[in-house]
Short mmCIF file of C-alpha atoms in Angstrom, two decimals:
data_model
loop_
_atom_site.label_atom_id
_atom_site.label_comp_id
_atom_site.label_asym_id
_atom_site.label_seq_id
_atom_site.Cartn_x
_atom_site.Cartn_y
_atom_site.Cartn_z
CA MET A 1 16.39 -21.01 -11.24
CA LEU A 2 17.19 -17.33 -11.03
CA ALA A 3 16.58 -14.84 -8.23
CA LEU A 4 16.94 -11.06 -8.17
CA ALA A 5 17.23 -9.58 -4.69
CA LEU A 6 17.35 -6.13 -3.13
CA GLU A 7 18.97 -5.20 0.15
CA SER A 8 18.32 -1.84 1.85
CA SER A 9 18.22 -2.55 5.57
CA CYS A 10 21.02 -0.23 6.71
CA ASP A 11 23.56 1.91 4.89
CA GLU A 12 24.24 -0.19 1.81
CA THR A 13 21.96 -0.34 -1.19
CA ALA A 14 22.45 -3.59 -3.05
CA ALA A 15 21.02 -5.65 -5.89
CA ALA A 16 22.11 -9.09 -7.05
CA VAL A 17 21.20 -11.93 -9.36
CA VAL A 18 22.03 -15.48 -8.22
CA ASP A 19 21.18 -18.81 -9.82
CA GLY A 20 19.97 -21.98 -8.13
CA LYS A 21 23.42 -23.56 -8.14
CA GLY A 22 24.84 -20.68 -6.16
CA THR A 23 26.53 -18.82 -8.98
CA ILE A 24 26.51 -15.10 -8.27
CA LEU A 25 25.80 -13.61 -11.68
CA SER A 26 25.94 -10.08 -10.31
CA SER A 27 26.24 -8.45 -6.93
CA ILE A 28 26.21 -4.67 -6.89
CA VAL A 29 26.68 -2.84 -3.59
CA PHE A 30 26.51 0.91 -3.20
CA SER A 31 27.94 2.03 0.12
CA GLN A 32 26.50 5.19 1.66
CA LEU A 33 29.57 5.53 3.85
CA ALA A 34 30.52 8.96 2.52
CA GLN A 35 27.05 10.30 3.25
CA HIS A 36 27.07 9.10 6.86
CA ARG A 37 30.71 9.71 7.75
CA PRO A 38 30.19 13.38 8.75
CA TYR A 39 27.78 12.22 11.45
CA GLY A 40 29.97 9.43 12.78
CA GLY A 41 27.21 6.89 12.27
CA VAL A 42 24.25 5.93 10.12
CA VAL A 43 21.53 8.61 9.95
CA PRO A 44 18.23 6.84 9.19
CA GLU A 45 16.68 9.62 7.11
CA VAL A 46 19.86 10.11 5.08
CA ALA A 47 19.98 6.35 4.49
CA ALA A 48 16.36 6.14 3.37
CA ARG A 49 16.84 8.98 0.88
CA ALA A 50 19.98 7.40 -0.52
CA HIS A 51 18.30 4.00 -0.97
CA LEU A 52 15.53 5.57 -3.03
CA GLU A 53 18.04 7.45 -5.17
CA ARG A 54 19.97 4.32 -6.08
CA ILE A 55 17.74 1.28 -5.98
CA ASP A 56 16.39 1.43 -9.52
CA GLU A 57 19.70 2.05 -11.23
CA LEU A 58 21.41 -0.66 -9.15
CA THR A 59 18.70 -3.11 -10.15
CA ALA A 60 19.20 -2.24 -13.81
CA GLU A 61 22.94 -2.67 -13.37
CA ALA A 62 22.53 -6.02 -11.60
CA LEU A 63 20.31 -7.34 -14.40
CA HIS A 64 22.62 -5.99 -17.10
CA THR A 65 25.76 -7.42 -15.48
CA ALA A 66 24.07 -10.80 -15.05
CA LYS A 67 22.95 -10.66 -18.70
CA VAL A 68 19.37 -11.47 -17.75
CA THR A 69 16.06 -9.68 -18.09
CA LEU A 70 13.12 -9.61 -15.71
CA PRO A 71 11.20 -12.33 -17.62
CA ASP A 72 14.16 -14.69 -17.08
CA LEU A 73 13.75 -14.54 -13.29
CA ASP A 74 11.90 -17.08 -11.14
CA VAL A 75 11.65 -15.02 -8.00
CA ILE A 76 12.26 -11.47 -6.76
CA ALA A 77 13.20 -10.89 -3.12
CA SER A 78 13.70 -7.97 -0.78
CA THR A 79 15.15 -7.73 2.69
CA CYS A 80 12.10 -7.31 4.90
CA GLY A 81 13.91 -6.81 8.21
CA PRO A 82 15.44 -6.36 10.66
CA GLY A 83 16.85 -2.92 9.93
CA LEU A 84 16.05 0.75 9.56
CA ILE A 85 12.41 1.00 8.61
CA GLY A 86 12.81 3.84 6.10
CA GLY A 87 15.28 1.88 4.01
CA LEU A 88 13.39 -1.39 4.35
CA LEU A 89 10.24 0.26 3.02
CA VAL A 90 12.06 1.40 -0.11
CA GLY A 91 13.40 -2.07 -0.91
CA VAL A 92 10.15 -3.81 -0.08
CA LEU A 93 7.91 -1.50 -2.09
CA TYR A 94 10.27 -1.41 -5.03
CA GLY A 95 10.68 -5.20 -5.00
CA ARG A 96 7.00 -5.89 -4.62
CA ALA A 97 6.12 -3.53 -7.45
CA LEU A 98 8.83 -5.01 -9.63
CA ALA A 99 7.45 -8.49 -8.97
CA LYS A 100 3.89 -7.37 -9.55
CA GLY A 101 4.69 -5.77 -12.88
CA SER A 102 6.70 -8.72 -14.10
CA GLY A 103 4.30 -11.36 -12.82
CA LYS A 104 6.89 -13.01 -10.55
CA PRO A 105 6.56 -14.19 -6.96
CA TRP A 106 8.03 -11.88 -4.32
CA TYR A 107 9.79 -13.12 -1.20
CA GLY A 108 10.36 -11.00 1.89
CA ILE A 109 13.59 -12.26 3.42
CA ASN A 110 15.00 -11.90 6.91
CA HIS A 111 18.36 -10.18 6.56
CA LEU A 112 19.82 -12.46 9.23
CA GLU A 113 18.68 -15.52 7.29
CA GLY A 114 20.69 -14.18 4.39
CA HIS A 115 23.81 -14.10 6.57
CA ALA A 116 22.95 -17.49 8.08
CA LEU A 117 22.77 -19.25 4.72
CA THR A 118 25.72 -17.51 3.03
CA ALA A 119 28.01 -20.41 3.93
CA ARG A 120 25.81 -22.68 1.83
CA LEU A 121 26.06 -20.25 -1.07
CA THR A 122 29.84 -20.08 -0.93
CA HIS A 123 30.89 -23.43 0.56
CA LYS A 124 27.88 -25.76 0.17
CA VAL A 125 27.98 -26.44 3.92
CA ALA A 126 25.58 -29.19 5.01
CA PHE A 127 23.16 -28.81 7.92
CA PRO A 128 23.43 -28.62 10.87
CA TYR A 129 26.10 -26.04 11.63
CA LEU A 130 26.88 -23.50 14.30
CA LEU A 131 26.73 -19.90 13.11
CA LEU A 132 28.41 -16.96 14.77
CA LEU A 133 26.67 -13.93 13.29
CA VAL A 134 28.68 -10.91 14.20
CA SER A 135 28.17 -7.44 12.76
CA GLY A 136 27.51 -3.82 13.66
CA GLY A 137 23.92 -4.61 14.53
CA HIS A 138 23.98 -8.22 15.67
CA THR A 139 26.03 -10.64 17.70
CA GLN A 140 24.39 -14.05 17.90
CA LEU A 141 25.21 -17.72 18.08
CA VAL A 142 22.69 -19.66 16.06
CA TRP A 143 22.18 -23.37 15.57
CA VAL A 144 21.22 -23.76 11.91
CA SER A 145 19.54 -27.12 11.30
CA GLY A 146 17.74 -26.35 8.07
CA VAL A 147 16.30 -23.59 5.90
CA GLY A 148 13.99 -21.65 8.17
CA GLN A 149 15.14 -23.70 11.18
CA TYR A 150 17.18 -21.55 13.49
CA LYS A 151 17.72 -21.70 17.21
CA ARG A 152 19.46 -18.88 19.01
CA LEU A 153 21.94 -20.25 21.53
CA GLY A 154 23.16 -16.85 22.61
CA THR A 155 22.91 -13.18 21.84
CA THR A 156 24.31 -9.90 23.07
CA LEU A 157 22.79 -8.44 26.18
CA ASP A 158 23.66 -4.91 25.10
CA ASP A 159 25.90 -3.71 22.25
CA ALA A 160 26.84 -5.71 19.17
CA ALA A 161 30.50 -6.54 18.65
CA GLY A 162 30.68 -4.27 15.61
CA GLU A 163 29.17 -1.48 17.64
CA CYS A 164 31.94 -1.96 20.21
CA PHE A 165 34.54 -1.70 17.44
CA ASP A 166 32.89 1.50 16.17
CA LYS A 167 32.58 3.13 19.57
CA ALA A 168 36.09 2.22 20.67
CA ALA A 169 37.43 3.56 17.39
CA LYS A 170 35.57 6.79 17.95
CA LEU A 171 36.97 7.10 21.48
CA LEU A 172 40.44 6.62 20.03
CA GLY A 173 39.84 9.17 17.28
CA LEU A 174 40.18 6.56 14.55
CA GLY A 175 37.25 7.60 12.39
CA TYR A 176 34.27 5.84 10.91
CA PRO A 177 33.56 3.04 10.21
CA GLY A 178 35.45 1.94 13.26
CA GLY A 179 36.02 -1.75 12.61
CA PRO A 180 38.48 -1.47 9.73
CA ALA A 181 40.05 1.67 11.25
CA LEU A 182 40.64 -0.02 14.59
CA GLU A 183 42.03 -3.16 12.97
CA LYS A 184 44.46 -1.06 10.96
CA ALA A 185 45.61 0.85 14.04
CA ALA A 186 45.92 -2.39 16.02
CA GLN A 187 48.41 -3.82 13.53
CA GLY A 188 51.24 -1.83 15.08
CA GLY A 189 50.06 -2.15 18.65
CA ASN A 190 50.84 -4.28 21.68
CA ALA A 191 47.64 -5.96 22.87
CA THR A 192 49.09 -6.62 26.33
CA ALA A 193 50.10 -3.02 27.01
CA PHE A 194 46.64 -2.33 28.46
CA GLU A 195 44.56 -4.67 30.54
CA LEU A 196 40.97 -4.86 29.34
CA PRO A 197 38.25 -7.26 30.49
CA THR A 198 37.10 -10.19 28.39
CA PRO A 199 33.34 -9.84 28.86
CA MET A 200 31.33 -12.92 29.86
CA LEU A 201 34.45 -15.07 29.93
CA GLY A 202 33.52 -18.51 31.24
CA HIS A 203 29.82 -17.76 31.71
CA LYS A 204 27.64 -20.83 31.53
CA ASP A 205 25.32 -19.41 28.90
CA CYS A 206 26.32 -18.37 25.39
CA ASN A 207 25.48 -14.69 25.64
CA PHE A 208 27.66 -11.69 24.91
CA SER A 209 28.08 -8.27 26.47
CA PHE A 210 30.20 -5.45 25.14
CA SER A 211 29.07 -2.32 26.97
CA GLY A 212 31.46 -2.98 29.87
CA LEU A 213 34.38 -3.32 27.52
CA LYS A 214 33.43 -0.07 25.82
CA THR A 215 33.30 1.64 29.21
CA ALA A 216 36.69 0.19 30.13
CA VAL A 217 38.19 1.59 26.94
CA ARG A 218 36.67 4.97 27.71
CA HIS A 219 38.16 4.95 31.21
CA LYS A 220 41.57 4.14 29.75
CA VAL A 221 41.27 6.98 27.24
CA VAL A 222 40.09 9.43 29.90
CA GLY A 223 42.89 8.31 32.19
CA LEU A 224 45.47 8.93 29.48
CA GLY A 225 44.22 12.42 28.71
CA THR A 226 45.50 12.74 25.18
CA PRO A 227 46.84 9.31 24.19
CA THR A 228 50.04 9.21 22.19
CA PRO A 229 49.93 7.49 18.78
CA GLU A 230 51.63 4.49 20.36
CA GLN A 231 49.04 4.33 23.15
CA VAL A 232 46.26 4.54 20.56
CA ARG A 233 47.77 1.60 18.69
CA ASP A 234 48.17 -0.41 21.90
CA LEU A 235 44.63 0.33 23.06
CA ALA A 236 43.29 -0.56 19.62
CA ALA A 237 45.15 -3.86 19.74
CA ALA A 238 43.95 -4.57 23.29
CA THR A 239 40.35 -3.79 22.37
CA GLN A 240 40.43 -5.95 19.28
CA SER A 241 41.98 -8.76 21.25
CA ALA A 242 39.32 -8.51 23.98
CA ILE A 243 36.51 -8.63 21.44
CA ALA A 244 38.07 -11.55 19.59
CA ARG A 245 38.70 -13.44 22.85
CA THR A 246 35.08 -12.94 23.90
CA LEU A 247 33.76 -14.13 20.57
CA ALA A 248 35.95 -17.22 20.69
CA ASP A 249 35.06 -18.01 24.32
CA ARG A 250 31.31 -17.68 23.76
CA THR A 251 31.52 -19.71 20.56
CA ALA A 252 33.41 -22.44 22.39
CA ARG A 253 30.61 -22.54 24.96
CA ALA A 254 28.02 -22.82 22.21
CA LEU A 255 29.90 -25.72 20.65
CA GLU A 256 29.72 -27.49 24.01
CA GLN A 257 25.99 -26.87 24.24
CA ALA A 258 25.13 -27.66 20.62
CA PRO A 259 22.49 -30.36 20.26
CA GLN A 260 24.82 -32.45 18.11
CA ARG A 261 28.15 -32.24 16.39
CA PRO A 262 27.96 -29.58 13.70
CA THR A 263 29.31 -30.05 10.21
CA ALA A 264 31.25 -26.80 10.56
CA LEU A 265 31.69 -23.60 12.48
CA VAL A 266 30.43 -20.74 10.34
CA VAL A 267 31.07 -17.06 10.89
CA ALA A 268 29.14 -14.34 9.05
CA GLY A 269 28.54 -10.60 9.22
CA GLY A 270 30.79 -7.59 8.85
CA VAL A 271 33.00 -8.36 11.88
CA ALA A 272 33.86 -11.69 10.22
CA ALA A 273 36.17 -9.59 8.04
CA ASN A 274 38.43 -8.92 11.06
CA SER A 275 41.59 -10.99 10.78
CA GLU A 276 42.14 -11.51 14.53
CA VAL A 277 38.54 -12.66 14.96
CA ARG A 278 39.05 -15.11 12.12
CA ALA A 279 42.36 -16.30 13.52
CA ARG A 280 40.96 -17.02 16.99
CA LEU A 281 37.92 -18.77 15.55
CA THR A 282 40.14 -20.83 13.26
CA THR A 283 42.18 -21.97 16.24
CA LEU A 284 39.00 -22.82 18.12
CA ALA A 285 37.52 -24.76 15.22
CA GLN A 286 40.72 -26.68 14.59
CA GLY A 287 40.90 -27.63 18.25
CA LYS A 288 37.47 -29.18 17.90
CA GLY A 289 38.29 -30.89 14.63
CA LEU A 290 35.96 -28.59 12.72
CA GLU A 291 36.46 -26.40 9.71
CA LEU A 292 35.89 -22.67 10.09
CA ILE A 293 33.81 -21.46 7.18
CA ALA A 294 34.01 -17.73 6.62
CA PRO A 295 32.53 -16.09 3.56
CA PRO A 296 34.79 -14.05 1.28
CA LEU A 297 35.14 -10.47 2.42
CA ASN A 298 32.70 -9.10 -0.17
CA LEU A 299 29.99 -11.34 1.28
CA CYS A 300 30.77 -10.59 4.94
CA GLY A 301 29.06 -7.24 4.92
CA ASP A 302 25.57 -6.43 3.73
CA ASN A 303 24.88 -7.56 0.19
CA ALA A 304 21.95 -8.71 -1.91
CA ALA A 305 23.49 -11.98 -3.14
CA MET A 306 22.82 -13.54 0.26
CA ILE A 307 19.19 -12.36 0.11
CA ALA A 308 18.79 -13.87 -3.36
CA TRP A 309 20.32 -17.11 -2.11
CA ALA A 310 18.00 -17.26 0.91
CA ALA A 311 15.05 -16.80 -1.43
CA LEU A 312 16.36 -19.59 -3.66
CA GLU A 313 16.85 -21.89 -0.68
CA ARG A 314 13.26 -21.23 0.38
CA TRP A 315 12.04 -21.75 -3.16
CA GLN A 316 14.00 -24.94 -3.71
CA THR A 317 13.00 -26.52 -0.42
CA GLY A 318 9.38 -25.62 -1.00
CA ILE A 319 9.14 -23.62 2.23
CA GLY A 320 7.92 -20.66 0.24
CA PRO A 321 7.89 -16.99 0.98
CA PHE A 322 7.37 -15.06 4.10
CA ASP A 323 4.68 -13.06 2.45
CA ASP A 324 2.85 -10.65 4.70
CA GLY A 325 5.19 -8.05 3.21
CA HIS A 326 5.46 -5.95 6.32
CA PRO A 327 8.90 -4.48 6.76
CA ARG A 328 9.92 -4.93 10.36
CA PRO A 329 12.71 -3.14 12.21
CA ARG A 330 13.03 -6.02 14.68
CA TRP A 331 12.84 -9.61 13.55
CA PRO A 332 14.75 -12.25 15.55
CA LEU A 333 16.02 -15.00 13.30
CA ASP A 334 14.42 -17.75 15.32
CA ALA A 335 11.08 -15.97 15.00
CA ALA A 336 11.22 -16.04 11.19
CA PRO A 337 8.02 -17.62 9.94
CA ALA A 338 8.69 -20.65 7.78
CA SER A 339 5.92 -19.72 5.38
CA ALA A 340 3.21 -17.17 4.69
CA MET B 1 -3.87 5.63 -23.65
CA LEU B 2 -4.03 4.47 -20.02
CA THR B 3 -2.15 6.47 -17.39
CA LEU B 4 -1.83 5.84 -13.65
CA GLY B 5 -1.43 8.47 -10.95
CA ILE B 6 -0.15 7.67 -7.45
CA ASP B 7 -0.13 10.02 -4.47
CA SER B 8 1.13 8.74 -1.13
CA SER B 9 2.65 12.00 0.05
CA GLY B 10 -0.29 13.23 2.10
CA LEU B 11 -2.75 12.04 4.70
CA LEU B 12 -4.79 10.41 1.96
CA LEU B 13 -3.31 7.65 -0.22
CA THR B 14 -4.79 7.87 -3.71
CA VAL B 15 -4.42 5.89 -6.92
CA ALA B 16 -6.18 7.11 -10.07
CA LEU B 17 -6.47 5.69 -13.55
CA CYS B 18 -7.10 7.80 -16.65
CA ARG B 19 -8.00 6.81 -20.17
CA THR B 20 -7.08 9.45 -22.75
CA GLY B 21 -6.97 12.02 -19.99
CA GLU B 22 -10.34 11.18 -18.41
CA VAL B 23 -10.43 9.71 -14.90
CA VAL B 24 -11.97 6.24 -15.18
CA ALA B 25 -11.14 4.93 -11.70
CA SER B 26 -9.95 6.47 -8.46
CA ARG B 27 -9.40 4.95 -5.03
CA SER B 28 -8.39 6.67 -1.80
CA VAL B 29 -7.74 5.47 1.73
CA GLU B 30 -6.43 7.22 4.79
CA GLN B 31 -2.71 6.64 5.13
CA ARG B 32 -1.79 4.22 7.84
CA ARG B 33 1.17 2.10 8.66
CA GLN B 34 1.86 -0.74 6.24
CA GLN B 35 0.26 1.24 3.43
CA GLY B 36 2.71 -0.31 1.00
CA GLU B 37 0.60 -3.31 0.21
CA VAL B 38 -2.52 -1.13 0.28
CA LEU B 39 -1.04 1.01 -2.46
CA LEU B 40 -0.56 -1.97 -4.77
CA ALA B 41 -4.04 -3.26 -3.89
CA LEU B 42 -5.53 0.10 -4.88
CA VAL B 43 -3.78 -0.18 -8.23
CA ASP B 44 -5.50 -3.54 -8.72
CA GLU B 45 -8.88 -2.12 -7.74
CA CYS B 46 -8.57 0.71 -10.25
CA LEU B 47 -7.56 -1.68 -13.00
CA VAL B 48 -10.49 -3.98 -12.28
CA GLN B 49 -12.92 -1.07 -12.33
CA ALA B 50 -11.51 0.11 -15.64
CA LYS B 51 -11.49 -3.46 -17.00
CA SER B 52 -7.81 -3.07 -17.75
CA GLU B 53 -4.54 -4.77 -16.92
CA LEU B 54 -1.18 -3.56 -15.70
CA GLY B 55 0.29 -4.25 -19.11
CA ASP B 56 -2.10 -1.70 -20.63
CA LEU B 57 -0.46 1.18 -18.77
CA ALA B 58 1.38 3.62 -21.00
CA ALA B 59 2.67 5.90 -18.27
CA LEU B 60 2.87 6.35 -14.50
CA ALA B 61 2.86 9.69 -12.72
CA VAL B 62 3.73 9.83 -9.06
CA VAL B 63 3.22 12.79 -6.74
CA THR B 64 6.68 13.60 -5.41
CA GLY B 65 5.79 15.68 -2.34
CA PRO B 66 6.19 17.61 -0.24
CA GLY B 67 4.62 15.64 2.57
CA SER B 68 5.38 12.61 4.67
CA PHE B 69 8.95 11.55 3.84
CA THR B 70 8.09 7.90 4.30
CA GLY B 71 4.84 8.24 2.39
CA LEU B 72 6.31 9.89 -0.67
CA ARG B 73 9.14 7.35 -0.75
CA LEU B 74 6.60 4.52 -0.77
CA GLY B 75 4.85 5.95 -3.79
CA ILE B 76 8.04 6.67 -5.67
CA ALA B 77 9.62 3.28 -4.86
CA ALA B 78 6.49 1.45 -6.02
CA SER B 79 6.30 3.60 -9.15
CA LEU B 80 9.94 2.92 -9.99
CA GLY B 81 9.37 -0.83 -9.62
CA LEU B 82 6.20 -0.82 -11.70
CA ALA B 83 7.68 1.36 -14.42
CA ARG B 84 10.79 -0.79 -14.77
CA SER B 85 8.86 -4.05 -14.89
CA LEU B 86 6.17 -2.71 -17.24
CA ASN B 87 8.68 -0.81 -19.33
CA CYS B 88 6.41 2.21 -19.36
CA ALA B 89 7.05 5.94 -18.98
CA LEU B 90 7.44 7.32 -15.46
CA THR B 91 7.33 10.89 -14.27
CA GLY B 92 6.78 12.83 -11.07
CA TYR B 93 5.01 16.07 -10.27
CA ASP B 94 5.07 17.90 -6.97
CA ARG B 95 1.85 18.86 -5.20
CA PHE B 96 2.33 22.58 -5.65
CA THR B 97 2.76 22.24 -9.41
CA LEU B 98 -0.38 20.11 -9.66
CA LEU B 99 -2.63 22.05 -7.31
CA ARG B 100 -1.44 25.66 -7.48
CA THR B 101 -4.08 28.41 -7.92
CA PRO B 102 -3.66 32.20 -7.73
CA GLU B 103 -6.32 32.58 -5.04
CA THR B 104 -5.36 29.97 -2.48
CA ALA B 105 -2.43 29.24 -0.20
CA LEU B 106 -1.61 25.52 -0.31
CA VAL B 107 -0.83 24.03 3.08
CA PHE B 108 0.36 20.45 3.55
CA GLU B 109 0.87 18.48 6.74
CA SER B 110 4.49 17.83 7.70
CA LEU B 111 3.89 16.00 10.99
CA ARG B 112 5.87 18.85 12.56
CA ALA B 113 4.89 22.17 14.13
CA ASP B 114 5.56 23.98 10.86
CA VAL B 115 3.86 22.96 7.63
CA PHE B 116 4.71 22.91 3.94
CA VAL B 117 3.15 25.96 2.34
CA GLN B 118 3.03 27.87 -0.88
CA ILE B 119 1.52 31.34 -0.67
CA PRO B 120 0.56 32.68 -4.12
CA GLY B 121 3.45 34.62 -5.56
CA HIS B 122 6.00 33.05 -3.20
CA GLU B 123 8.28 30.05 -3.28
CA PRO B 124 7.28 26.91 -1.37
CA GLN B 125 8.57 26.95 2.19
CA MET B 126 7.99 25.72 5.72
CA LEU B 127 6.14 28.05 8.07
CA LEU B 128 4.37 27.94 11.39
CA PRO B 129 0.57 28.16 11.06
CA ALA B 130 0.44 31.55 12.78
CA ASP B 131 3.00 32.96 10.33
CA ILE B 132 0.95 31.77 7.36
CA LEU B 133 -2.16 33.45 8.73
CA SER B 134 -0.34 36.73 9.29
CA ARG B 135 1.20 36.71 5.81
CA TRP B 136 -1.77 35.53 3.78
CA PRO B 137 -5.28 36.92 4.27
CA GLY B 138 -7.08 34.71 1.76
CA ALA B 139 -8.36 31.17 1.42
CA VAL B 140 -6.27 28.15 2.28
CA ALA B 141 -6.39 24.54 1.08
CA GLY B 142 -4.62 21.24 1.64
CA ASP B 143 -4.29 18.52 4.25
CA GLY B 144 -2.43 20.87 6.59
CA VAL B 145 -5.25 23.39 7.07
CA ALA B 146 -6.46 21.84 10.32
CA LYS B 147 -3.57 23.49 12.14
CA LEU B 148 -4.59 26.86 10.70
CA MET B 149 -8.25 26.39 11.48
CA ALA B 150 -7.40 25.82 15.11
CA LEU B 151 -6.08 29.38 15.18
CA ASP B 152 -8.53 31.03 12.78
CA PRO B 153 -11.77 29.03 12.46
CA ALA B 154 -13.30 31.64 10.16
CA ARG B 155 -10.56 31.36 7.54
CA PRO B 156 -12.09 30.19 4.22
CA VAL B 157 -10.97 26.73 3.16
CA ALA B 158 -11.03 25.89 -0.53
CA PRO B 159 -11.61 22.33 -1.75
CA LEU B 160 -8.78 20.63 -3.61
CA PRO B 161 -8.93 18.05 -6.38
CA LEU B 162 -7.02 14.81 -5.84
CA ALA B 163 -3.39 15.21 -6.84
CA ALA B 164 -3.20 11.61 -8.11
CA GLU B 165 -6.01 12.27 -10.58
CA LEU B 166 -4.36 15.47 -11.78
CA ALA B 167 -1.03 13.66 -12.12
CA ALA B 168 -2.57 10.91 -14.26
CA GLN B 169 -4.19 13.56 -16.45
CA LYS B 170 -1.09 15.71 -16.66
CA VAL B 171 1.20 12.92 -17.82
CA TYR B 172 -1.27 12.15 -20.58
CA ALA B 173 -1.35 15.81 -21.62
CA ASP B 174 2.46 16.09 -21.45
CA LEU B 175 2.89 12.99 -23.59
CA GLN B 176 0.36 14.23 -26.13
CA ALA B 177 2.14 17.58 -26.31
CA LYS B 178 5.50 15.75 -26.50
CA ARG B 179 6.73 17.73 -23.50
CA GLU B 180 9.74 16.40 -21.65
CA LEU B 181 8.67 14.47 -18.57
CA PRO B 182 10.30 15.49 -15.28
CA PRO B 183 11.98 12.66 -13.34
CA ALA B 184 10.21 10.97 -10.44
CA THR B 185 12.52 12.38 -7.80
CA PRO B 186 11.33 13.18 -4.28
CA TYR B 187 10.55 16.78 -3.39
CA TYR B 188 11.32 16.84 0.32
CA LEU B 189 11.56 20.61 0.84
CA ARG B 190 13.15 19.93 4.21
CA ALA B 191 16.63 18.71 5.04
CA PRO B 192 16.98 15.25 6.62
CA ASP B 193 16.41 14.91 10.32
CA VAL B 194 19.90 14.36 11.57
CA THR B 195 20.12 12.58 14.86
CA PHE B 196 23.64 12.45 16.09
CA PRO B 197 24.66 9.16 17.66
CA ALA B 198 24.06 8.80 21.37
CA ALA B 199 26.90 9.82 23.66
CA LEU B 200 29.41 7.09 24.26
#
């Protein structure tokens, strides 16, 4: 069993080949970071152009690195959503045409499903498990009971956690992308030097909210005028701590409300690369007698290996493709059709 | 030799199939959302009409623009995928190169106030309809002429052949003449729309 997958939902163009046992034979990711940095965020039209420029050569590279050819493949997959529509269209059309020309089935995969199943690619985690999906575009707690079987226990009411990292970093003049920049600045800071709210702390539901925290950071920055380097470090540390505390608190609530005891607590998405987030979730999991499963850093962010794996999981379980082929900017994970 | 032309850059989505330079099948539909799967379906329809198969294709020629950014990307992305999987030649031609005549200004819809235009003797550019009319007294052609006609209903409009058909014919001619094929890279003619992030 071999799958080739393409990922083009945001600002990374990626192609990967994965086999049915979960061996990643190749995973090529081209980051468009340099193209978006001047704008302080992802520009959809710039992203779409860059995806088209790269997708064919990345596919060739992924096949070459994996030492396979198109006839060797069993399935070709593309991220179908959610994401920026211009980029999705490139990956979907390219993937569909590639599949058509090579006589292979094509699977349109929900990007979030790719993140949700990454723990099974890397750690062979058994169902059911609790997933904290936390990235620049998403912050969700999802009960994963099978391939194509997802129940959202909580989601953000406004910004995603990664968005909060990015915006706070921008307020502090730390550059883009904000997550890694803020984490680096926070390393030398005192998280207790500034008091920031822990959004939704203790709420009965499992939802998140980060816009209030962002506003609180802005008020601190405005109040300071021009923060000193030390104040920037302290505010970065306080912000990171507040985000991590919120994520841990909401995840703890979800564990209480889970329909049964999970096999593990799984974290996925770009923010899963943050060491304080991982540390707090590890403490939480250990307190509950669970293992925290976090993918390696290269699989935390957007990549095509997770899309290939999701396609393989669908293939192997006989669920089959989601095949209407329509790229969709919004596509909640628990609305993912199980089949065509 | 079987060659395929694809044009998704304009208001009309067209796929055309040529055998030794003669058009043997051609399908067009108005561009709508989700045209991606329509494009591949049109390829199938052309192949059925020509009693041929994908594997028979020797070369693909895609129209690279200018026009709808999303539309031209669809055509190029699909062409890249087909060409790689079929291991056949791929090239791209822009609409001005394919359709240019000395008597007619070519005007293509941009979904903006200004349109893509090439006035004979001038480089392609973006102009407002009124500016085109004041600079060029002759006939106009292309899917952007409606905006001109609203201002000057008497302006002569010339018919245009389908760019996809010309592309399929041109790649055949270029291959026969052993001319170097240009790459299938998009011809946007306009810088990206840059939307700065919302205020914090």
